[in-house]
Amino acid sequence: MQSFDVIIIGAGAAGLLAALQLKRENPAISAAVLEKSPRPGRKLLATGGGRCNIANRRAGQAAYFTAAGENPDFVLPAFAAYPVADDLAFFADLGLLTKEEEDGKIYPLGDQAAAVLDVLRLQAAANNVPIFTETAVTSITPGWRIATDKGSFAARAVILALGGVASPQLGTAGDFAAMLSPLGHKTTRLYPALTQLKCQSPLPKALQGVKFTGQAAIWQGDKCLAEASGEVLFAAYGLSGPPVLQLSRLAAMHYPEPPRRALTVRLDLLPAFTIEEIRAELARRRTLPFTLEDMLSGLQQAAGAAADQTLDG
Ligand SMILES: Cc1cc2nc3c(=O)[nH]c(=O)nc-3n(C[C@H](O)[C@H](O)[C@H](O)COP(=O)(O)OP(=O)(O)OC[C@H]3O[C@@H](n4cnc5c(N)ncnc54)[C@H](O)[C@@H]3O)c2cc1C
């Protein structure tokens, strides 16, 4: 049985950062990371459409909305403990050059998520933190004993960084629940928080590949649950784009198990105009020598063919 002061389970972004921070503050401590996939950081490589959006200069409380009854201040302690500037200083220290785009999003200079993983991986090796890949943890016993499919490990402390259940093909199938409940922990209901929306309406499929910059709102009956602005993309399955991803969390919360109450997405393609202004403009256009097909020419905001939207923090 191999023994370490600290064992970190999961070599994703959280596990690798935990290992490095631990060694930075306690260089004498021995630490190891156990990872069930053949390689560390597989999800990290998929982030930001393969570019890894590592931070956002505009990140802050205003970028988060919560459902009624939830604590809207829940993000404040995290931002206070680890501001964006500290995050960038951490990566700069590891040798990662970054660039900031107009919308405040920060990416590695070379637009490669692999560069982020490389600096974390190399720094772990430089700090003598072994990463045991293809080592799936099956149970944890207080004390601490960690059983894996490659034998047992012992540690004085254990850090669980097993990820959630998003993109299970990248190694995260929700193993934490089975590991935590024997230790007395409970898990709350899990639901998607940042995802595309499948729609029953045939309209998005007819407009597949078209995008526009406007507003999307999610309604249940006559109640607007939330609205968001930005680029909306029509797809064969339904809707995508940053505002839709933002609203998806509320869709998942309000549309759980049967019996389900239908949700509606309302799209505003011309939010700068009132409905009266649009009616008046359409009436005026009817007097112009437009064919029905050309009647909307010049009205579109950013319509056009688009590749599918990738999830981008
Ligand atoms: C498509 C996509 C794009 C994204 N883009 C961005 C972005 O641009 N910017 C951003 O900030 N965030 C982005 N995110 C979110 C971001 O990827 C996650 O928040 C982040 O990866 C979570 O890191 P983690 O270390 O907690 O979990 P993970 O990265 O999921 O790591 C958990 C690790 O634990 C391992 N593991 C699980 N079970 C076991 C077990 N039993 N034994 C051993 N190991 C185990 C897994 O194999 C995995 O390697 C994106 C997410 C997705 C799905």
Tab-separated table of C-alpha atoms and ligand atoms in Angstrom:
chain	number	residue	atom	x	y	z
A	1	MET	CA	0.000	0.000	0.000
A	2	GLN	CA	1.340	3.444	-0.948
A	3	SER	CA	1.082	6.237	1.629
A	4	PHE	CA	0.994	10.032	1.202
A	5	ASP	CA	0.202	12.928	3.513
A	6	VAL	CA	-2.575	14.054	1.167
A	7	ILE	CA	-4.339	12.209	-1.620
A	8	ILE	CA	-6.344	14.165	-4.150
A	9	ILE	CA	-8.951	12.212	-6.080
A	10	GLY	CA	-9.531	13.534	-9.605
A	11	ALA	CA	-6.939	15.139	-11.910
A	12	GLY	CA	-9.226	17.799	-13.353
A	13	ALA	CA	-8.821	21.556	-12.997
A	14	ALA	CA	-9.787	21.479	-9.298
A	15	GLY	CA	-7.611	18.498	-8.351
A	16	LEU	CA	-4.508	19.784	-10.142
A	17	LEU	CA	-4.891	23.287	-8.689
A	18	ALA	CA	-5.442	21.835	-5.219
A	19	ALA	CA	-2.235	19.812	-5.536
A	20	LEU	CA	-0.184	22.831	-6.638
A	21	GLN	CA	-1.624	25.162	-4.011
A	22	LEU	CA	-1.029	22.548	-1.333
A	23	LYS	CA	2.631	22.164	-2.310
A	24	ARG	CA	3.048	25.939	-2.575
A	25	GLU	CA	1.865	26.431	1.006
A	26	ASN	CA	3.360	23.218	2.469
A	27	PRO	CA	6.370	22.195	0.347
A	28	ALA	CA	7.330	19.392	2.761
A	29	ILE	CA	4.001	17.596	2.425
A	30	SER	CA	3.814	14.507	0.207
A	31	ALA	CA	0.837	14.473	-2.139
A	32	ALA	CA	-0.482	12.346	-4.992
A	33	VAL	CA	-3.396	12.579	-7.416
A	34	LEU	CA	-5.512	9.541	-8.380
A	35	GLU	CA	-7.247	9.734	-11.758
A	36	LYS	CA	-9.436	7.088	-13.352
A	37	SER	CA	-8.953	8.284	-16.962
A	38	PRO	CA	-5.879	7.377	-19.009
A	39	ARG	CA	-4.896	11.075	-19.018
A	40	PRO	CA	-5.341	13.973	-16.564
A	41	GLY	CA	-7.491	17.011	-17.418
A	42	ARG	CA	-9.596	15.574	-20.240
A	43	LYS	CA	-12.457	17.954	-19.532
A	44	LEU	CA	-10.070	20.889	-19.339
A	45	LEU	CA	-9.055	20.149	-22.937
A	46	ALA	CA	-12.692	20.412	-24.060
A	47	THR	CA	-13.348	23.774	-22.389
A	48	GLY	CA	-13.994	26.985	-24.256
A	49	GLY	CA	-14.331	25.119	-27.551
A	50	GLY	CA	-10.770	23.755	-27.081
A	51	ARG	CA	-9.380	27.217	-26.193
A	52	CYS	CA	-10.074	27.124	-22.409
A	53	ASN	CA	-11.629	30.342	-21.203
A	54	ILE	CA	-9.604	30.454	-17.962
A	55	ALA	CA	-11.099	33.642	-16.501
A	56	ASN	CA	-13.347	36.594	-17.199
A	57	ARG	CA	-12.339	40.141	-16.298
A	58	ARG	CA	-16.036	41.019	-15.882
A	59	ALA	CA	-16.752	38.076	-13.610
A	60	GLY	CA	-18.647	39.185	-10.542
A	61	GLN	CA	-21.935	38.979	-8.745
A	62	ALA	CA	-23.826	40.827	-11.517
A	63	ALA	CA	-23.112	37.977	-13.939
A	64	TYR	CA	-25.074	35.516	-11.807
A	65	PHE	CA	-28.814	35.267	-11.362
A	66	THR	CA	-30.632	33.007	-8.976
A	67	ALA	CA	-34.143	31.698	-8.651
A	68	ALA	CA	-36.437	33.205	-6.015
A	69	GLY	CA	-35.592	31.904	-2.595
A	70	GLU	CA	-31.931	31.258	-3.432
A	71	ASN	CA	-29.096	33.283	-1.964
A	72	PRO	CA	-27.989	35.802	-4.625
A	73	ASP	CA	-24.770	36.515	-2.685
A	74	PHE	CA	-23.514	32.958	-2.840
A	75	VAL	CA	-20.704	33.866	-5.265
A	76	LEU	CA	-19.235	36.658	-3.142
A	77	PRO	CA	-17.011	34.560	-0.822
A	78	ALA	CA	-15.521	32.743	-3.838
A	79	PHE	CA	-14.693	35.985	-5.653
A	80	ALA	CA	-13.317	37.526	-2.456
A	81	ALA	CA	-11.124	34.490	-1.750
A	82	TYR	CA	-9.830	34.133	-5.302
A	83	PRO	CA	-10.191	37.280	-7.419
A	84	VAL	CA	-9.525	37.154	-11.162
A	85	ALA	CA	-6.221	39.004	-10.662
A	86	ASP	CA	-4.974	36.225	-8.338
A	87	ASP	CA	-6.030	33.587	-10.859
A	88	LEU	CA	-4.079	35.310	-13.632
A	89	ALA	CA	-1.049	35.813	-11.376
A	90	PHE	CA	-1.157	32.100	-10.515
A	91	PHE	CA	-1.090	31.067	-14.172
A	92	ALA	CA	1.483	33.718	-15.128
A	93	ASP	CA	3.702	32.310	-12.404
A	94	LEU	CA	3.379	28.851	-13.981
A	95	GLY	CA	4.519	30.327	-17.304
A	96	LEU	CA	1.168	30.602	-19.077
A	97	LEU	CA	0.827	33.688	-21.262
A	98	THR	CA	-2.764	34.871	-21.684
A	99	LYS	CA	-4.753	37.377	-23.711
A	100	GLU	CA	-7.976	39.206	-22.985
A	101	GLU	CA	-10.709	39.520	-25.594
A	102	GLU	CA	-13.153	42.407	-25.996
A	103	ASP	CA	-15.838	40.743	-23.899
A	104	GLY	CA	-13.433	40.368	-20.942
A	105	LYS	CA	-12.856	36.644	-21.540
A	106	ILE	CA	-9.283	35.512	-20.947
A	107	TYR	CA	-7.690	32.697	-22.960
A	108	PRO	CA	-4.187	31.245	-23.276
A	109	LEU	CA	-2.212	33.312	-25.798
A	110	GLY	CA	-1.985	30.409	-28.242
A	111	ASP	CA	-5.745	29.634	-28.027
A	112	GLN	CA	-4.940	26.079	-26.894
A	113	ALA	CA	-6.540	24.517	-23.812
A	114	ALA	CA	-3.649	22.033	-23.912
A	115	ALA	CA	-1.290	24.850	-22.846
A	116	VAL	CA	-3.270	25.279	-19.607
A	117	LEU	CA	-3.192	21.571	-18.886
A	118	ASP	CA	0.523	21.388	-19.735
A	119	VAL	CA	1.579	24.054	-17.225
A	120	LEU	CA	-0.493	22.371	-14.480
A	121	ARG	CA	0.808	18.912	-15.321
A	122	LEU	CA	4.453	20.009	-15.582
A	123	GLN	CA	4.261	21.952	-12.338
A	124	ALA	CA	2.804	18.898	-10.570
A	125	ALA	CA	5.747	16.831	-11.814
A	126	ALA	CA	8.240	19.556	-10.796
A	127	ASN	CA	6.725	19.501	-7.297
A	128	ASN	CA	7.007	15.709	-7.071
A	129	VAL	CA	3.260	15.146	-7.112
A	130	PRO	CA	2.672	11.867	-8.961
A	131	ILE	CA	-0.547	11.514	-10.965
A	132	PHE	CA	-1.700	7.892	-10.954
A	133	THR	CA	-3.803	7.572	-14.116
A	134	GLU	CA	-6.142	4.663	-14.937
A	135	THR	CA	-6.679	4.390	-11.188
A	136	ALA	CA	-10.380	4.506	-10.341
A	137	VAL	CA	-11.223	5.068	-6.695
A	138	THR	CA	-13.975	2.721	-5.556
A	139	SER	CA	-14.348	3.626	-1.871
A	140	ILE	CA	-12.914	5.744	0.937
A	141	THR	CA	-12.753	4.704	4.574
A	142	PRO	CA	-12.157	7.224	7.383
A	143	GLY	CA	-8.655	7.034	8.590
A	144	TRP	CA	-7.944	7.246	5.543
A	145	ARG	CA	-7.877	4.198	3.270
A	146	ILE	CA	-8.597	4.630	-0.392
A	147	ALA	CA	-9.529	1.549	-2.395
A	148	THR	CA	-8.924	1.657	-6.153
A	149	ASP	CA	-9.013	-0.851	-8.994
A	150	LYS	CA	-5.181	-0.777	-8.819
A	151	GLY	CA	-4.807	-1.456	-5.092
A	152	SER	CA	-5.112	0.572	-1.898
A	153	PHE	CA	-3.618	3.907	-0.799
A	154	ALA	CA	-3.323	5.471	2.657
A	155	ALA	CA	-3.359	9.186	3.494
A	156	ARG	CA	-3.637	11.569	6.443
A	157	ALA	CA	-6.082	13.736	4.469
A	158	VAL	CA	-8.139	13.307	1.314
A	159	ILE	CA	-9.344	15.957	-1.131
A	160	LEU	CA	-12.242	14.964	-3.376
A	161	ALA	CA	-12.132	16.728	-6.752
A	162	LEU	CA	-14.254	14.283	-8.718
A	163	GLY	CA	-16.122	16.824	-10.850
A	164	GLY	CA	-19.859	16.827	-11.411
A	165	VAL	CA	-21.929	14.870	-13.910
A	166	ALA	CA	-21.526	17.117	-16.978
A	167	SER	CA	-20.008	15.418	-20.054
A	168	PRO	CA	-19.764	11.906	-18.520
A	169	GLN	CA	-17.846	10.766	-21.617
A	170	LEU	CA	-14.930	12.803	-20.195
A	171	GLY	CA	-14.757	10.713	-17.019
A	172	THR	CA	-17.264	12.347	-14.689
A	173	ALA	CA	-20.209	10.059	-14.055
A	174	GLY	CA	-21.123	11.293	-10.566
A	175	ASP	CA	-18.905	8.848	-8.633
A	176	PHE	CA	-18.818	11.300	-5.720
A	177	ALA	CA	-22.329	10.332	-4.542
A	178	ALA	CA	-21.408	6.680	-3.904
A	179	MET	CA	-18.184	7.760	-2.180
A	180	LEU	CA	-19.673	10.461	0.014
A	181	SER	CA	-22.864	8.867	1.322
A	182	PRO	CA	-21.058	6.145	3.406
A	183	LEU	CA	-19.186	9.067	5.028
A	184	GLY	CA	-22.486	10.676	6.100
A	185	HIS	CA	-22.743	13.328	3.374
A	186	LYS	CA	-25.956	14.004	1.465
A	187	THR	CA	-26.301	15.233	-2.094
A	188	THR	CA	-29.064	17.519	-3.318
A	189	ARG	CA	-30.963	17.007	-6.581
A	190	LEU	CA	-28.653	17.442	-9.573
A	191	TYR	CA	-29.751	19.176	-12.728
A	192	PRO	CA	-28.024	20.681	-15.776
A	193	ALA	CA	-26.937	24.287	-15.297
A	194	LEU	CA	-25.374	25.391	-18.587
A	195	THR	CA	-26.653	23.576	-21.628
A	196	GLN	CA	-28.542	23.923	-24.904
A	197	LEU	CA	-32.343	23.690	-24.891
A	198	LYS	CA	-34.264	21.052	-26.814
A	199	CYS	CA	-37.569	22.422	-28.116
A	200	GLN	CA	-40.767	20.747	-29.282
A	201	SER	CA	-41.448	23.502	-31.817
A	202	PRO	CA	-40.370	22.680	-35.402
A	203	LEU	CA	-39.336	26.324	-35.977
A	204	PRO	CA	-35.708	26.172	-34.728
A	205	LYS	CA	-35.019	23.233	-37.046
A	206	ALA	CA	-36.346	25.216	-40.000
A	207	LEU	CA	-33.917	28.032	-39.088
A	208	GLN	CA	-31.020	25.675	-38.249
A	209	GLY	CA	-27.656	27.486	-38.461
A	210	VAL	CA	-29.138	31.012	-38.291
A	211	LYS	CA	-28.163	33.241	-35.374
A	212	PHE	CA	-29.218	36.680	-34.188
A	213	THR	CA	-28.285	39.090	-31.436
A	214	GLY	CA	-31.298	39.816	-29.267
A	215	GLN	CA	-33.105	38.697	-26.177
A	216	ALA	CA	-34.362	35.337	-24.937
A	217	ALA	CA	-36.787	34.895	-22.053
A	218	ILE	CA	-38.094	31.768	-20.402
A	219	TRP	CA	-41.755	31.654	-19.344
A	220	GLN	CA	-43.887	29.251	-17.364
A	221	GLY	CA	-47.536	30.062	-18.010
A	222	ASP	CA	-47.841	33.842	-17.638
A	223	LYS	CA	-44.733	34.174	-15.461
A	224	CYS	CA	-41.381	35.254	-16.901
A	225	LEU	CA	-38.729	33.249	-15.010
A	226	ALA	CA	-35.722	35.104	-16.432
A	227	GLU	CA	-34.378	36.807	-19.526
A	228	ALA	CA	-30.920	37.155	-21.031
A	229	SER	CA	-29.351	38.997	-23.965
A	230	GLY	CA	-26.767	38.008	-26.551
A	231	GLU	CA	-26.323	35.812	-29.573
A	232	VAL	CA	-29.020	33.131	-29.978
A	233	LEU	CA	-28.469	30.244	-32.356
A	234	PHE	CA	-31.177	28.115	-33.970
A	235	ALA	CA	-30.265	24.438	-34.184
A	236	ALA	CA	-31.898	21.197	-35.327
A	237	TYR	CA	-32.645	20.215	-31.712
A	238	GLY	CA	-33.741	23.674	-30.512
A	239	LEU	CA	-31.792	26.688	-29.266
A	240	SER	CA	-28.231	27.476	-28.227
A	241	GLY	CA	-25.968	30.482	-27.688
A	242	PRO	CA	-24.834	32.241	-24.484
A	243	PRO	CA	-28.255	33.642	-23.369
A	244	VAL	CA	-29.915	30.258	-23.895
A	245	LEU	CA	-27.154	28.508	-21.929
A	246	GLN	CA	-27.693	31.004	-19.122
A	247	LEU	CA	-31.440	30.378	-19.042
A	248	SER	CA	-31.061	26.611	-19.220
A	249	ARG	CA	-30.471	26.324	-15.488
A	250	LEU	CA	-33.912	27.727	-14.750
A	251	ALA	CA	-35.438	25.511	-17.426
A	252	ALA	CA	-33.938	22.466	-15.725
A	253	MET	CA	-35.048	23.630	-12.267
A	254	HIS	CA	-38.628	24.300	-13.316
A	255	TYR	CA	-39.006	21.293	-15.594
A	256	PRO	CA	-37.938	18.395	-13.389
A	257	GLU	CA	-39.665	15.028	-13.137
A	258	PRO	CA	-43.240	14.419	-14.411
A	259	PRO	CA	-45.858	15.855	-14.139
A	260	ARG	CA	-44.147	18.619	-16.084
A	261	ARG	CA	-45.447	22.113	-16.668
A	262	ALA	CA	-44.584	23.370	-20.123
A	263	LEU	CA	-41.997	26.100	-20.468
A	264	THR	CA	-41.894	28.557	-23.353
A	265	VAL	CA	-38.913	30.455	-24.715
A	266	ARG	CA	-39.814	33.857	-26.138
A	267	LEU	CA	-37.286	35.427	-28.489
A	268	ASP	CA	-37.030	39.123	-29.258
A	269	LEU	CA	-35.087	39.602	-32.492
A	270	LEU	CA	-35.392	43.389	-32.369
A	271	PRO	CA	-35.230	44.369	-28.686
A	272	ALA	CA	-34.410	47.993	-29.536
A	273	PHE	CA	-37.904	48.467	-31.006
A	274	THR	CA	-41.383	48.317	-29.484
A	275	ILE	CA	-44.015	46.108	-31.086
A	276	GLU	CA	-45.824	49.258	-32.278
A	277	GLU	CA	-42.654	50.511	-33.995
A	278	ILE	CA	-42.155	47.157	-35.693
A	279	ARG	CA	-45.791	47.061	-36.869
A	280	ALA	CA	-45.462	50.594	-38.238
A	281	GLU	CA	-42.227	49.698	-40.044
A	282	LEU	CA	-43.771	46.571	-41.579
A	283	ALA	CA	-46.821	48.587	-42.679
A	284	ARG	CA	-44.489	51.138	-44.293
A	285	ARG	CA	-42.574	48.370	-46.056
A	286	ARG	CA	-45.781	47.074	-47.597
A	287	THR	CA	-45.945	50.359	-49.502
A	288	LEU	CA	-42.377	49.867	-50.836
A	289	PRO	CA	-41.583	47.794	-53.940
A	290	PHE	CA	-40.469	44.763	-51.854
A	291	THR	CA	-41.546	41.218	-52.704
A	292	LEU	CA	-42.775	39.209	-49.687
A	293	GLU	CA	-39.431	37.399	-49.711
A	294	ASP	CA	-37.481	40.676	-49.505
A	295	MET	CA	-39.782	42.370	-47.070
A	296	LEU	CA	-37.482	41.870	-44.060
A	297	SER	CA	-34.279	42.856	-45.874
A	298	GLY	CA	-32.268	45.310	-43.825
A	299	LEU	CA	-34.103	44.439	-40.601
A	300	GLN	CA	-32.008	41.511	-39.451
A	301	GLN	CA	-29.437	42.215	-36.778
A	302	ALA	CA	-26.841	39.500	-37.169
A	303	ALA	CA	-28.637	36.773	-39.055
A	304	GLY	CA	-26.524	34.381	-41.059
A	305	ALA	CA	-25.140	30.908	-41.206
A	306	ALA	CA	-23.293	29.899	-38.076
A	307	ALA	CA	-21.459	26.934	-36.754
A	308	ASP	CA	-22.955	25.326	-33.656
A	309	GLN	CA	-22.233	27.228	-30.460
A	310	THR	CA	-19.640	25.651	-28.239
A	311	LEU	CA	-19.989	25.907	-24.506
A	312	ASP	CA	-17.672	28.634	-23.425
A	313	GLY	CA	-17.388	29.803	-19.823
B	1	LIG	C1	-17.967	21.399	-22.919
B	1	LIG	C2	-17.548	22.205	-21.702
B	1	LIG	C3	-16.917	23.447	-21.884
B	1	LIG	C4	-16.548	24.212	-20.774
B	1	LIG	N1	-15.889	25.411	-20.969
B	1	LIG	C5	-15.438	26.102	-19.894
B	1	LIG	C6	-14.634	27.274	-20.056
B	1	LIG	O1	-14.316	27.690	-21.175
B	1	LIG	N2	-14.226	27.943	-18.940
B	1	LIG	C7	-14.538	27.485	-17.668
B	1	LIG	O2	-14.136	28.127	-16.681
B	1	LIG	N3	-15.263	26.349	-17.484
B	1	LIG	C8	-15.695	25.660	-18.560
B	1	LIG	N4	-16.414	24.503	-18.365
B	1	LIG	C9	-16.632	24.042	-16.987
B	1	LIG	C10	-15.325	23.362	-16.501
B	1	LIG	O3	-14.924	22.405	-17.440
B	1	LIG	C11	-15.544	22.681	-15.168
B	1	LIG	O4	-16.047	23.622	-14.247
B	1	LIG	C12	-14.229	22.114	-14.641
B	1	LIG	O5	-13.620	21.261	-15.586
B	1	LIG	C13	-14.498	21.355	-13.376
B	1	LIG	O6	-13.254	20.884	-12.919
B	1	LIG	P1	-13.182	19.742	-11.845
B	1	LIG	O7	-11.741	19.497	-11.568
B	1	LIG	O8	-14.088	20.068	-10.710
B	1	LIG	O9	-13.844	18.489	-12.541
B	1	LIG	P2	-13.333	17.644	-13.814
B	1	LIG	O10	-12.529	18.468	-14.719
B	1	LIG	O11	-14.553	16.989	-14.328
B	1	LIG	O12	-12.343	16.583	-13.154
B	1	LIG	C14	-12.781	15.523	-12.326
B	1	LIG	C15	-11.810	14.378	-12.535
B	1	LIG	O13	-12.121	13.353	-11.610
B	1	LIG	C16	-11.921	12.115	-12.254
B	1	LIG	N5	-12.692	11.081	-11.565
B	1	LIG	C17	-14.046	10.968	-11.497
B	1	LIG	N6	-14.385	9.875	-10.780
B	1	LIG	C18	-13.215	9.300	-10.377
B	1	LIG	C19	-12.894	8.153	-9.604
B	1	LIG	N7	-13.856	7.363	-9.104
B	1	LIG	N8	-11.593	7.864	-9.372
B	1	LIG	C20	-10.587	8.645	-9.881
B	1	LIG	N9	-10.838	9.732	-10.630
B	1	LIG	C21	-12.137	10.067	-10.876
B	1	LIG	C22	-12.437	12.371	-13.670
B	1	LIG	O14	-11.945	11.425	-14.604
B	1	LIG	C23	-11.927	13.790	-13.929
B	1	LIG	O15	-10.651	13.788	-14.547
B	1	LIG	C24	-16.817	23.732	-19.466
B	1	LIG	C25	-17.447	22.487	-19.282
B	1	LIG	C26	-17.809	21.726	-20.390
B	1	LIG	C27	-18.502	20.396	-20.161
